[in-house]
Coordinates of C-alpha atoms in Angstrom, one line a residue:
Chain A
M1 CA 135.2 -109.3 -48.2
F2 CA 137.7 -111.1 -50.3
T3 CA 140.6 -111.2 -48.1
K4 CA 142.2 -114.6 -47.8
A5 CA 143.3 -115.8 -44.4
I6 CA 147.0 -116.2 -44.1
P7 CA 148.8 -118.0 -41.3
T8 CA 149.8 -115.0 -39.1
M9 CA 152.8 -116.8 -37.6
L10 CA 154.6 -116.4 -40.9
M11 CA 154.1 -112.7 -40.8
S12 CA 155.0 -110.9 -37.7
P13 CA 157.7 -108.3 -38.5
D14 CA 157.8 -105.2 -36.5
W15 CA 155.9 -103.0 -38.9
L16 CA 152.8 -105.1 -38.5
K17 CA 152.7 -104.1 -34.8
D18 CA 152.1 -100.6 -35.8
G19 CA 148.4 -99.7 -35.2
K20 CA 148.0 -98.1 -38.6
A21 CA 149.7 -100.9 -40.4
G22 CA 146.5 -102.6 -41.7
D23 CA 145.3 -106.1 -41.2
A24 CA 148.1 -108.5 -40.9
S25 CA 145.9 -111.4 -41.7
A26 CA 144.8 -109.9 -45.0
A27 CA 146.7 -110.7 -48.2
P28 CA 149.8 -108.4 -48.7
L29 CA 148.2 -107.4 -52.0
A30 CA 144.7 -108.2 -53.2
V31 CA 143.5 -107.1 -56.6
R32 CA 139.9 -107.3 -57.8
G33 CA 138.3 -106.6 -61.1
L34 CA 141.2 -104.5 -62.3
T35 CA 140.5 -103.2 -65.8
V36 CA 142.7 -100.7 -67.6
A37 CA 142.1 -99.3 -71.1
Y38 CA 144.1 -96.9 -73.3
D39 CA 141.9 -95.2 -75.8
R40 CA 139.1 -97.8 -75.3
R41 CA 141.6 -100.6 -76.1
P42 CA 141.7 -102.9 -73.0
V43 CA 145.2 -103.5 -71.7
L44 CA 144.1 -105.3 -68.6
W45 CA 140.8 -107.1 -68.3
D46 CA 139.1 -107.9 -65.0
V47 CA 142.3 -109.1 -63.2
A48 CA 141.7 -110.6 -59.8
W49 CA 144.6 -112.0 -57.7
D50 CA 145.8 -112.4 -54.2
A51 CA 149.6 -112.2 -53.6
P52 CA 150.8 -115.2 -51.6
A53 CA 152.2 -114.6 -48.1
R54 CA 155.6 -115.8 -48.9
G55 CA 157.7 -116.4 -52.0
L56 CA 159.0 -114.4 -54.9
V57 CA 156.4 -113.7 -57.6
A58 CA 157.2 -113.4 -61.3
V59 CA 154.7 -111.6 -63.6
V60 CA 155.1 -113.0 -67.1
G61 CA 153.4 -112.6 -70.4
P62 CA 154.1 -111.6 -74.0
N63 CA 154.9 -108.1 -75.1
G64 CA 151.9 -105.9 -74.7
A65 CA 150.3 -108.3 -72.3
G66 CA 149.9 -105.5 -69.8
K67 CA 152.6 -106.5 -67.3
S68 CA 153.9 -103.0 -66.7
T69 CA 150.4 -101.6 -66.8
F70 CA 149.5 -104.1 -64.1
V71 CA 152.2 -102.8 -61.9
K72 CA 151.3 -99.2 -62.6
A73 CA 147.6 -99.8 -62.0
V74 CA 148.3 -101.5 -58.7
L75 CA 150.3 -98.4 -57.7
G76 CA 147.6 -96.1 -59.0
L77 CA 149.9 -94.5 -61.6
V78 CA 147.5 -95.1 -64.5
P79 CA 143.8 -94.5 -64.5
T80 CA 141.7 -97.6 -64.1
V81 CA 138.3 -98.3 -65.6
T82 CA 137.3 -100.5 -62.7
G83 CA 139.1 -102.3 -59.9
E84 CA 140.1 -102.4 -56.4
V85 CA 143.6 -102.8 -55.0
K86 CA 144.2 -103.5 -51.3
V87 CA 147.4 -103.8 -49.3
F88 CA 146.9 -105.7 -46.1
G89 CA 143.2 -105.0 -46.4
R90 CA 143.5 -101.3 -46.9
D91 CA 143.2 -99.3 -50.1
V92 CA 146.6 -98.9 -51.7
R93 CA 146.2 -95.1 -51.9
R94 CA 146.2 -95.1 -48.1
Q95 CA 149.2 -97.4 -47.9
R96 CA 151.6 -95.5 -50.0
R97 CA 154.6 -96.0 -47.7
A98 CA 154.0 -99.7 -47.5
V99 CA 154.4 -100.2 -51.3
G100 CA 157.8 -99.9 -52.9
Y101 CA 158.2 -99.4 -56.6
V102 CA 161.2 -100.1 -58.8
P103 CA 160.4 -98.7 -62.3
Q104 CA 162.1 -99.7 -65.5
R105 CA 165.5 -98.2 -65.8
E106 CA 164.6 -96.4 -69.0
S107 CA 161.9 -94.4 -67.3
V108 CA 164.2 -91.7 -66.0
D109 CA 166.8 -89.3 -67.3
W110 CA 170.2 -90.6 -66.0
D111 CA 171.8 -87.4 -67.0
F112 CA 170.0 -85.7 -64.1
P113 CA 172.4 -83.9 -61.7
V114 CA 172.1 -86.2 -58.6
S115 CA 174.4 -88.7 -57.0
A116 CA 173.5 -92.4 -56.4
V117 CA 173.0 -91.8 -52.7
E118 CA 170.6 -88.9 -53.4
V119 CA 168.5 -91.1 -55.6
V120 CA 168.4 -93.8 -52.9
A121 CA 167.4 -91.2 -50.3
M122 CA 164.4 -90.4 -52.6
G123 CA 162.9 -93.7 -51.3
R124 CA 162.6 -92.0 -47.9
Y125 CA 160.7 -88.9 -49.1
G126 CA 157.3 -90.5 -48.4
R127 CA 158.2 -91.0 -44.7
I128 CA 160.1 -87.7 -44.3
G129 CA 157.0 -85.7 -45.1
W130 CA 156.4 -82.2 -46.3
F131 CA 158.6 -79.2 -45.5
R132 CA 161.4 -81.3 -43.9
P133 CA 164.8 -81.8 -45.4
V134 CA 166.5 -85.2 -45.8
G135 CA 168.0 -85.8 -42.4
R136 CA 171.0 -87.6 -41.2
A137 CA 169.0 -90.8 -40.4
D138 CA 167.7 -90.8 -43.9
R139 CA 171.1 -90.4 -45.4
E140 CA 172.4 -93.2 -43.3
A141 CA 169.5 -95.4 -44.4
A142 CA 170.3 -94.6 -48.0
R143 CA 174.0 -95.5 -47.5
E144 CA 173.0 -98.7 -45.8
A145 CA 170.7 -99.6 -48.7
L146 CA 173.5 -98.9 -51.2
D147 CA 175.7 -101.2 -49.2
R148 CA 173.2 -104.0 -49.4
V149 CA 173.3 -103.9 -53.1
G150 CA 177.1 -103.7 -53.1
M151 CA 177.2 -100.1 -54.3
S152 CA 178.8 -98.3 -51.4
A153 CA 181.8 -97.3 -53.4
F154 CA 179.7 -95.4 -55.9
A155 CA 177.5 -93.5 -53.4
D156 CA 178.7 -90.0 -54.4
R157 CA 178.9 -90.6 -58.1
Q158 CA 176.6 -88.9 -60.5
I159 CA 174.1 -91.5 -61.7
G160 CA 175.0 -91.0 -65.4
Q161 CA 178.5 -92.3 -64.7
L162 CA 177.2 -95.7 -63.6
S163 CA 176.8 -98.8 -65.8
G164 CA 173.3 -100.1 -66.5
G165 CA 173.6 -102.8 -63.9
Q166 CA 174.8 -100.3 -61.3
Q167 CA 171.9 -98.0 -62.1
Q168 CA 169.5 -100.9 -61.7
R169 CA 171.0 -101.6 -58.3
V170 CA 170.6 -97.9 -57.3
F171 CA 166.9 -98.3 -58.1
L172 CA 166.7 -101.4 -56.0
A173 CA 168.6 -99.7 -53.1
R174 CA 166.1 -96.8 -53.3
A175 CA 163.2 -99.3 -52.8
L176 CA 165.1 -100.9 -49.9
A177 CA 165.6 -97.5 -48.3
Q178 CA 161.8 -97.1 -48.4
D179 CA 161.5 -100.1 -46.2
A180 CA 158.2 -101.1 -47.7
R181 CA 156.2 -104.3 -47.1
V182 CA 155.2 -105.0 -50.7
Y183 CA 157.6 -104.4 -53.6
L184 CA 156.6 -104.1 -57.2
M185 CA 159.4 -104.2 -59.6
D186 CA 159.3 -103.6 -63.4
E187 CA 161.9 -105.8 -65.1
P188 CA 164.6 -105.5 -62.4
F189 CA 166.8 -108.0 -64.3
A190 CA 166.5 -106.3 -67.7
G191 CA 169.9 -105.7 -69.4
V192 CA 172.1 -106.4 -66.4
D193 CA 175.3 -108.4 -66.2
A194 CA 175.6 -111.7 -64.3
A195 CA 177.2 -110.1 -61.2
T196 CA 174.3 -107.6 -60.9
E197 CA 171.8 -110.4 -61.6
H198 CA 173.2 -112.3 -58.6
A199 CA 173.3 -109.3 -56.4
I200 CA 169.7 -108.4 -57.1
L201 CA 168.5 -112.0 -56.6
T202 CA 170.3 -112.2 -53.3
V203 CA 168.5 -109.0 -52.1
L204 CA 165.2 -110.2 -53.3
R205 CA 165.5 -113.5 -51.4
D206 CA 166.6 -111.6 -48.3
L207 CA 163.4 -109.5 -48.6
D208 CA 161.3 -112.6 -49.0
R209 CA 162.9 -114.1 -45.9
A210 CA 162.2 -110.9 -44.0
G211 CA 158.5 -111.3 -44.8
R212 CA 158.3 -108.7 -47.6
T213 CA 156.3 -109.5 -50.7
V214 CA 158.2 -109.1 -53.9
I215 CA 156.5 -109.0 -57.3
C216 CA 158.6 -108.7 -60.4
V217 CA 157.7 -108.3 -64.0
H218 CA 160.0 -110.7 -65.6
H219 CA 160.8 -111.3 -69.3
D220 CA 163.1 -114.3 -69.2
L221 CA 160.9 -117.5 -69.0
G222 CA 164.1 -119.6 -68.7
T223 CA 164.9 -118.3 -65.2
V224 CA 161.4 -118.2 -63.8
R225 CA 161.7 -121.8 -62.4
G226 CA 165.1 -121.2 -60.8
W227 CA 164.5 -117.8 -59.3
F228 CA 160.8 -117.4 -58.4
D229 CA 158.3 -119.3 -56.3
H230 CA 155.1 -118.0 -57.7
V231 CA 154.1 -116.9 -61.2
L232 CA 151.3 -114.7 -62.4
M233 CA 150.7 -115.2 -66.1
L234 CA 149.1 -112.3 -67.9
N235 CA 147.8 -111.7 -71.4
T236 CA 145.4 -108.8 -70.9
R237 CA 143.4 -111.3 -68.8
L238 CA 144.9 -113.3 -65.9
V239 CA 145.6 -116.7 -67.5
A240 CA 147.0 -118.5 -64.5
A241 CA 148.5 -117.8 -61.1
G242 CA 150.1 -120.0 -58.4
P243 CA 153.2 -121.9 -57.5
V244 CA 155.7 -122.1 -60.3
E245 CA 156.0 -125.9 -60.4
T246 CA 152.2 -126.5 -60.8
T247 CA 151.3 -123.3 -62.7
L248 CA 154.0 -122.9 -65.4
T249 CA 152.9 -125.7 -67.7
D250 CA 152.9 -126.2 -71.4
E251 CA 149.2 -125.5 -71.4
T252 CA 149.3 -122.3 -69.5
L253 CA 152.3 -121.1 -71.5
K254 CA 150.4 -121.8 -74.7
A255 CA 147.3 -120.0 -73.3
T256 CA 149.5 -117.0 -72.3
Y257 CA 151.8 -116.7 -75.3
G258 CA 149.8 -118.3 -78.0
G259 CA 151.5 -120.7 -80.4
R260 CA 154.8 -118.9 -80.6
M261 CA 156.3 -120.4 -77.5
L262 CA 159.6 -122.1 -76.8
V263 CA 160.5 -122.8 -73.2
G264 CA 162.8 -125.0 -71.3
Chain B
M1 CA 178.5 -35.9 -69.9
E2 CA 179.4 -36.8 -66.3
L3 CA 177.3 -39.3 -64.4
T4 CA 176.1 -37.9 -61.1
V5 CA 175.2 -40.0 -58.1
Q6 CA 171.7 -38.8 -58.2
E7 CA 171.3 -39.8 -61.8
F8 CA 172.7 -43.2 -61.2
L9 CA 170.4 -43.7 -58.2
Q10 CA 167.3 -42.5 -60.0
I11 CA 167.9 -44.0 -63.4
D12 CA 170.4 -46.8 -63.4
L13 CA 169.9 -48.3 -60.0
P14 CA 166.2 -49.2 -60.4
A15 CA 166.8 -50.5 -63.9
L16 CA 169.7 -52.6 -62.6
A17 CA 167.6 -53.9 -59.7
A18 CA 164.8 -54.8 -62.0
A19 CA 167.2 -56.6 -64.4
V20 CA 168.9 -58.5 -61.6
L21 CA 165.6 -59.5 -60.0
A22 CA 164.1 -60.6 -63.3
C23 CA 167.1 -62.7 -64.1
V24 CA 167.1 -64.3 -60.7
A25 CA 163.4 -65.1 -60.7
N26 CA 163.6 -66.7 -64.2
A27 CA 166.9 -68.5 -63.5
M28 CA 165.5 -70.3 -60.5
V29 CA 162.4 -71.6 -62.4
G30 CA 164.5 -72.3 -65.5
N31 CA 166.5 -75.0 -63.7
F32 CA 163.5 -77.2 -63.4
L33 CA 162.2 -76.5 -66.9
I34 CA 165.5 -77.6 -68.5
L35 CA 165.8 -80.7 -66.3
R36 CA 162.2 -81.7 -67.2
R37 CA 163.2 -81.1 -70.8
Q38 CA 160.3 -78.6 -71.0
S39 CA 162.2 -75.5 -71.9
L40 CA 159.8 -74.9 -74.7
L41 CA 157.0 -74.8 -72.1
G42 CA 158.7 -71.7 -70.6
D43 CA 158.7 -70.2 -74.1
A44 CA 155.1 -71.1 -74.6
V45 CA 153.9 -69.8 -71.3
S46 CA 155.8 -66.5 -71.4
H47 CA 154.2 -65.8 -74.8
A48 CA 150.8 -67.1 -74.1
V49 CA 150.3 -64.8 -71.2
L50 CA 150.3 -61.7 -73.4
P51 CA 146.6 -61.7 -74.4
G52 CA 145.9 -62.3 -70.7
I53 CA 147.9 -59.2 -69.7
V54 CA 146.2 -57.0 -72.3
G55 CA 142.8 -58.5 -71.6
G56 CA 143.3 -57.9 -67.9
F57 CA 144.1 -54.3 -68.7
L58 CA 141.1 -53.8 -71.1
L59 CA 138.6 -55.6 -68.9
L60 CA 139.6 -54.1 -65.6
G61 CA 140.7 -50.8 -66.9
T62 CA 143.9 -50.6 -64.8
R63 CA 147.5 -51.3 -65.2
A64 CA 147.7 -52.4 -61.6
T65 CA 149.9 -55.4 -60.9
W66 CA 147.0 -57.6 -59.7
A67 CA 145.0 -57.1 -62.9
M68 CA 148.0 -58.1 -65.0
F69 CA 148.6 -61.2 -62.9
A70 CA 145.0 -62.2 -63.0
G71 CA 144.8 -61.9 -66.7
A72 CA 148.1 -63.7 -67.2
L73 CA 147.2 -66.5 -64.9
A74 CA 143.9 -67.0 -66.8
A75 CA 145.8 -67.0 -70.1
A76 CA 148.4 -69.5 -68.8
I77 CA 145.7 -71.9 -67.6
F78 CA 143.9 -71.5 -70.9
A79 CA 147.1 -72.2 -72.8
G80 CA 147.8 -75.3 -70.7
V81 CA 144.3 -76.7 -71.5
A82 CA 144.5 -75.6 -75.2
I83 CA 147.9 -77.3 -75.6
E84 CA 146.5 -80.5 -74.2
A85 CA 143.4 -80.3 -76.4
V86 CA 145.4 -79.7 -79.6
R87 CA 147.7 -82.5 -78.7
R88 CA 144.9 -85.0 -78.1
W89 CA 142.4 -84.1 -80.7
G90 CA 144.7 -82.7 -83.3
R91 CA 146.9 -85.8 -82.9
M92 CA 150.0 -83.6 -82.7
E93 CA 153.2 -84.1 -80.7
A94 CA 153.5 -81.9 -77.6
G95 CA 156.1 -79.6 -79.2
A96 CA 153.9 -78.9 -82.2
A97 CA 150.9 -78.3 -80.0
M98 CA 152.8 -75.8 -77.9
G99 CA 154.1 -74.1 -80.9
V100 CA 150.7 -73.7 -82.4
V101 CA 149.0 -72.5 -79.2
F102 CA 151.6 -70.0 -78.0
T103 CA 152.2 -68.3 -81.3
I104 CA 148.5 -67.8 -82.0
M105 CA 147.9 -66.5 -78.5
F106 CA 150.9 -64.2 -78.7
A107 CA 149.8 -63.0 -82.1
G108 CA 146.3 -62.4 -80.7
G109 CA 147.9 -60.3 -77.9
V110 CA 149.8 -58.2 -80.3
L111 CA 146.7 -57.5 -82.3
M112 CA 144.8 -56.7 -79.1
I113 CA 147.4 -54.1 -78.2
E114 CA 147.4 -52.5 -81.6
Q115 CA 143.7 -52.3 -82.1
S116 CA 142.6 -51.4 -78.6
A117 CA 142.5 -48.3 -76.4
A118 CA 145.6 -49.8 -74.8
H119 CA 147.4 -48.2 -77.7
A120 CA 146.7 -44.7 -76.4
V121 CA 148.2 -45.6 -73.1
D122 CA 151.6 -46.9 -72.3
L123 CA 151.1 -50.5 -73.5
D124 CA 152.7 -50.4 -76.9
A125 CA 153.9 -53.4 -78.8
D126 CA 157.6 -52.5 -78.7
C127 CA 157.5 -52.3 -74.9
V128 CA 155.7 -55.7 -74.8
L129 CA 158.3 -57.4 -77.0
Y130 CA 161.5 -55.9 -75.8
G131 CA 160.6 -54.4 -72.4
A132 CA 161.4 -50.9 -71.2
L133 CA 164.1 -51.4 -68.6
E134 CA 165.2 -47.8 -69.2
D135 CA 161.8 -46.5 -68.3
I136 CA 161.9 -47.7 -64.8
I137 CA 162.7 -44.6 -62.8
W138 CA 163.0 -44.1 -59.0
M139 CA 162.6 -40.4 -58.2
A140 CA 163.0 -40.6 -54.5
P141 CA 166.7 -41.0 -53.9
T142 CA 168.8 -37.8 -54.2
G143 CA 172.0 -39.1 -52.9
W144 CA 173.6 -42.2 -51.2
S145 CA 172.3 -41.0 -47.7
S146 CA 168.7 -40.9 -48.9
L147 CA 168.8 -44.6 -49.4
L148 CA 168.7 -44.9 -45.6
L149 CA 165.3 -43.1 -45.4
A150 CA 162.1 -45.2 -45.2
A151 CA 160.3 -42.6 -47.5
T152 CA 162.8 -43.4 -50.3
W153 CA 161.9 -47.1 -50.1
A154 CA 158.2 -46.4 -50.0
D155 CA 158.6 -45.0 -53.4
V156 CA 160.3 -48.0 -55.0
P157 CA 159.1 -48.4 -58.6
R158 CA 156.2 -50.8 -58.9
E159 CA 158.0 -53.1 -61.4
V160 CA 160.9 -53.5 -59.0
A161 CA 158.6 -54.3 -56.0
T162 CA 156.7 -56.8 -58.1
L163 CA 159.9 -58.5 -59.2
A164 CA 161.2 -58.6 -55.7
G165 CA 157.9 -60.2 -54.5
M166 CA 158.2 -62.8 -57.3
V167 CA 161.8 -63.6 -56.4
L168 CA 160.6 -64.1 -52.8
V169 CA 157.7 -66.3 -53.8
I170 CA 159.8 -68.5 -56.1
G171 CA 162.6 -68.7 -53.6
V172 CA 160.3 -69.8 -50.8
V173 CA 158.6 -72.4 -53.1
V174 CA 161.9 -73.8 -54.2
V175 CA 163.2 -74.1 -50.7
A176 CA 160.0 -75.4 -49.1
F177 CA 159.3 -78.0 -51.8
W178 CA 162.9 -78.7 -52.6
K179 CA 162.8 -82.5 -52.3
E180 CA 159.4 -82.7 -54.0
L181 CA 160.5 -80.6 -56.9
K182 CA 163.6 -82.8 -57.2
L183 CA 161.7 -86.0 -57.1
T184 CA 158.8 -85.0 -59.4
T185 CA 161.4 -83.7 -61.9
F186 CA 163.6 -86.8 -61.8
D187 CA 161.0 -89.6 -61.4
P188 CA 157.4 -88.4 -61.4
A189 CA 156.2 -92.1 -61.3
L190 CA 157.9 -92.8 -58.0
A191 CA 156.7 -89.4 -56.7
S192 CA 153.1 -90.5 -57.4
A193 CA 153.7 -93.9 -55.9
L194 CA 154.9 -92.2 -52.7
G195 CA 151.8 -90.0 -52.7
I196 CA 153.5 -86.8 -53.9
P197 CA 151.2 -85.3 -56.5
A198 CA 153.5 -85.0 -59.5
G199 CA 150.8 -83.5 -61.7
L200 CA 150.2 -80.7 -59.2
F201 CA 153.9 -79.9 -59.2
H202 CA 153.9 -79.8 -63.0
Y203 CA 151.1 -77.2 -63.0
G204 CA 152.7 -75.4 -60.1
L205 CA 155.8 -75.0 -62.2
V206 CA 153.7 -73.7 -65.1
A207 CA 152.2 -71.2 -62.7
L208 CA 155.6 -70.1 -61.4
T209 CA 156.9 -69.8 -64.9
A210 CA 153.9 -67.6 -65.8
G211 CA 154.5 -65.5 -62.7
A212 CA 158.1 -65.0 -63.4
A213 CA 157.3 -64.1 -67.0
V214 CA 154.7 -61.6 -66.1
A215 CA 156.7 -60.0 -63.4
S216 CA 159.7 -59.6 -65.8
F217 CA 157.5 -58.7 -68.7
E218 CA 157.5 -54.9 -68.2
A219 CA 161.2 -54.9 -67.6
V220 CA 162.6 -57.1 -70.3
G221 CA 159.7 -57.9 -72.6
S222 CA 158.2 -61.2 -73.5
I223 CA 160.8 -62.4 -76.0
L224 CA 164.0 -61.7 -74.1
V225 CA 162.6 -63.3 -71.0
I226 CA 163.2 -66.7 -72.6
A227 CA 166.9 -66.0 -72.6
M228 CA 166.7 -65.3 -68.9
L229 CA 164.7 -68.4 -68.2
I230 CA 166.9 -70.8 -70.1
C231 CA 170.5 -69.4 -70.4
P232 CA 171.6 -69.1 -66.7
A233 CA 170.2 -72.6 -65.9
A234 CA 171.7 -74.2 -69.0
T235 CA 175.0 -72.5 -68.2
A236 CA 174.9 -73.8 -64.7
R237 CA 174.0 -77.3 -65.9
M238 CA 177.2 -77.5 -67.9
L239 CA 179.3 -76.8 -64.8
T240 CA 178.0 -79.1 -62.1
D241 CA 176.4 -82.5 -61.4
R242 CA 174.7 -81.4 -58.2
L243 CA 171.2 -79.9 -58.4
S244 CA 171.6 -77.5 -55.5
T245 CA 174.9 -76.2 -56.9
Q246 CA 173.2 -75.9 -60.2
V247 CA 170.5 -73.7 -58.8
W248 CA 172.9 -71.4 -57.0
L249 CA 175.1 -71.1 -60.0
S250 CA 172.1 -70.3 -62.2
V251 CA 171.2 -67.5 -59.8
L252 CA 174.8 -66.2 -59.9
F253 CA 174.9 -66.3 -63.7
G254 CA 171.6 -64.5 -63.8
V255 CA 173.0 -61.7 -61.7
V256 CA 176.2 -61.5 -63.7
A257 CA 174.3 -61.4 -67.0
A258 CA 172.0 -58.7 -65.6
V259 CA 174.8 -56.5 -64.2
V260 CA 177.3 -56.9 -67.0
G261 CA 174.6 -56.6 -69.7
Y262 CA 173.0 -53.5 -68.2
L263 CA 176.3 -51.7 -67.6
A264 CA 177.5 -52.6 -71.1
A265 CA 174.4 -51.3 -72.6
A266 CA 174.2 -48.1 -70.5
F267 CA 177.9 -47.1 -70.5
G268 CA 179.6 -49.3 -73.1
P269 CA 179.0 -46.9 -76.0
R270 CA 180.4 -44.0 -74.0
L271 CA 183.7 -45.7 -73.8
F272 CA 183.8 -45.3 -77.6
G273 CA 182.7 -41.7 -77.3
V274 CA 179.2 -42.4 -78.5
E275 CA 176.6 -40.5 -76.5
Q276 CA 173.8 -43.0 -76.6
S277 CA 172.9 -46.3 -75.0
L278 CA 171.9 -49.7 -76.3
S279 CA 168.9 -51.8 -75.4
A280 CA 169.7 -53.1 -71.9
A281 CA 167.4 -56.1 -72.1
G282 CA 168.9 -57.0 -75.4
M283 CA 172.4 -56.7 -74.0
I284 CA 171.5 -58.8 -71.0
A285 CA 170.3 -61.6 -73.3
V286 CA 173.5 -61.4 -75.3
V287 CA 175.6 -61.6 -72.2
A288 CA 173.6 -64.6 -71.0
G289 CA 174.1 -66.2 -74.4
L290 CA 177.9 -65.5 -74.2
L291 CA 178.1 -67.1 -70.8
L292 CA 176.4 -70.2 -72.1
T293 CA 178.7 -70.4 -75.0
L294 CA 181.7 -70.1 -72.7
A295 CA 180.4 -72.9 -70.5
V296 CA 179.6 -75.1 -73.5
V297 CA 183.2 -74.7 -74.7
L298 CA 185.1 -74.5 -71.4
G299 CA 183.0 -76.5 -69.0
P300 CA 185.3 -79.0 -67.2
R301 CA 183.1 -82.0 -67.3
H302 CA 180.4 -81.4 -69.9
G303 CA 182.2 -78.8 -72.0
V304 CA 183.6 -79.5 -75.5
L305 CA 187.1 -78.8 -74.4
G306 CA 187.0 -80.8 -71.2
R307 CA 185.6 -83.8 -73.0
R308 CA 188.3 -83.6 -75.6
L309 CA 191.1 -83.4 -73.0
R310 CA 189.7 -86.4 -71.1
T311 CA 189.5 -88.4 -74.3
R312 CA 193.1 -87.5 -75.1
S313 CA 194.4 -88.4 -71.6
L314 CA 192.7 -91.8 -72.0
A315 CA 194.7 -92.3 -75.2
Q316 CA 198.0 -91.7 -73.5
P317 CA 199.7 -94.5 -71.6
A318 CA 199.7 -93.8 -67.8

């Protein structure tokens, strides 16, 4: 067993009372020996990490360091060579509903004939189950989630008519509508304006306060200190992980990014 | 020559029914293909099933529907695997891999037809390419009242019955798996993350495409089926930003293309005093193409004209 004990008093939201919810004392996310290769070229090598119980986590590293692959491998979206991913002590594949995913904005076709609220409702599909239509409660949850990201006014708009920042907020709302315990987000701050940046950050902090685990791939090293509590530094291998103040140092940055590093 | 009721019921009605059902079956599947940007896959599958159909006939010695479907399904699966293999080991992009596999398989099918015993029976190349909508005949009805008899319906042409079955299957799948089809088409990664097998839905769609192609194959042939697969859905896409509306519209356009196309081919030349008819399947494809052209030009939101007008209204002071 590799689960780390976590003070349970910090983690007692309602969903943990559910019998099938997994082990509340286990780490929200525990990764062991995670190795991924594309065409025999390793992209991730033997990554082991336990997500902290509280605090926003930034996943940083240079281009091609395997940040997106890390997120996808944790979610089981790419084939892994080896590795084990557990969410509250249970295999991630048996905890699908507990893990929310915010993919990169470019990963979908925004020309698709759906409205913002329909996209947000997709976050509920896992819990709705087979052969059932999207019900009233799900639509309400979707509208509520849109409201939380300040997008109520755009609920019925076709997603292609939204700005980049608004699209990113729709993706975030979709994850909120899923009501997961662990959120994995791939560059949620990429290419958004200051207002959206603020809106997203507020939501992420709310999630953290509500006991949810939030892990973001993040490209802007300048904001890691201000926005995040923990950092996971990747360059194919796990270079360092821990609280931002003690982990994000010149040494670890040099080890992660090599010589070409300029940070404030 | 006057058209009698009996003639219409025996010759035109079954052909019309087959055309409508073929267009509806293909239109429904086509929506998801165009949204996945895999229209070419429909093209590939509908061609690649040809050697399977002929092979099924040769091996099993029967033109029964099940033999055709078995052969076609085997060919569709083989094509899927072959495309993947060519793409991976031939280091080709997906479009090129599909192009190579489906043309070769289709060509193989044509050769098989010409060189085999199939030639002697009613499985000739022309029929395969362009269909034989006009050959679908329903002998049972003798007048309008005979349509109320069970015996009349027991004698429905095999092609029409097969197509009706296919429409039913596709309709049920689309309704039953509506939200899964929507999500796996829009965002397969999220679908997988939520535990919905996106890969399975991809192959399911390939199978439905193959099914629609095979069922329509006798009626409209394997070339014109592409028009029915893509045109109605593409036309509908121009006119709406709602997926459910798009699917309904595509079905409507399929029906319109089938009815208008068939009637124009069967009776159009008579209006000009010419006592012959045109290829119905060809005319249906032409009408489907015309509908798409109209939508591209006149579509209020995505159409050329609509976009022009909006740009102009922006330029004017309010």
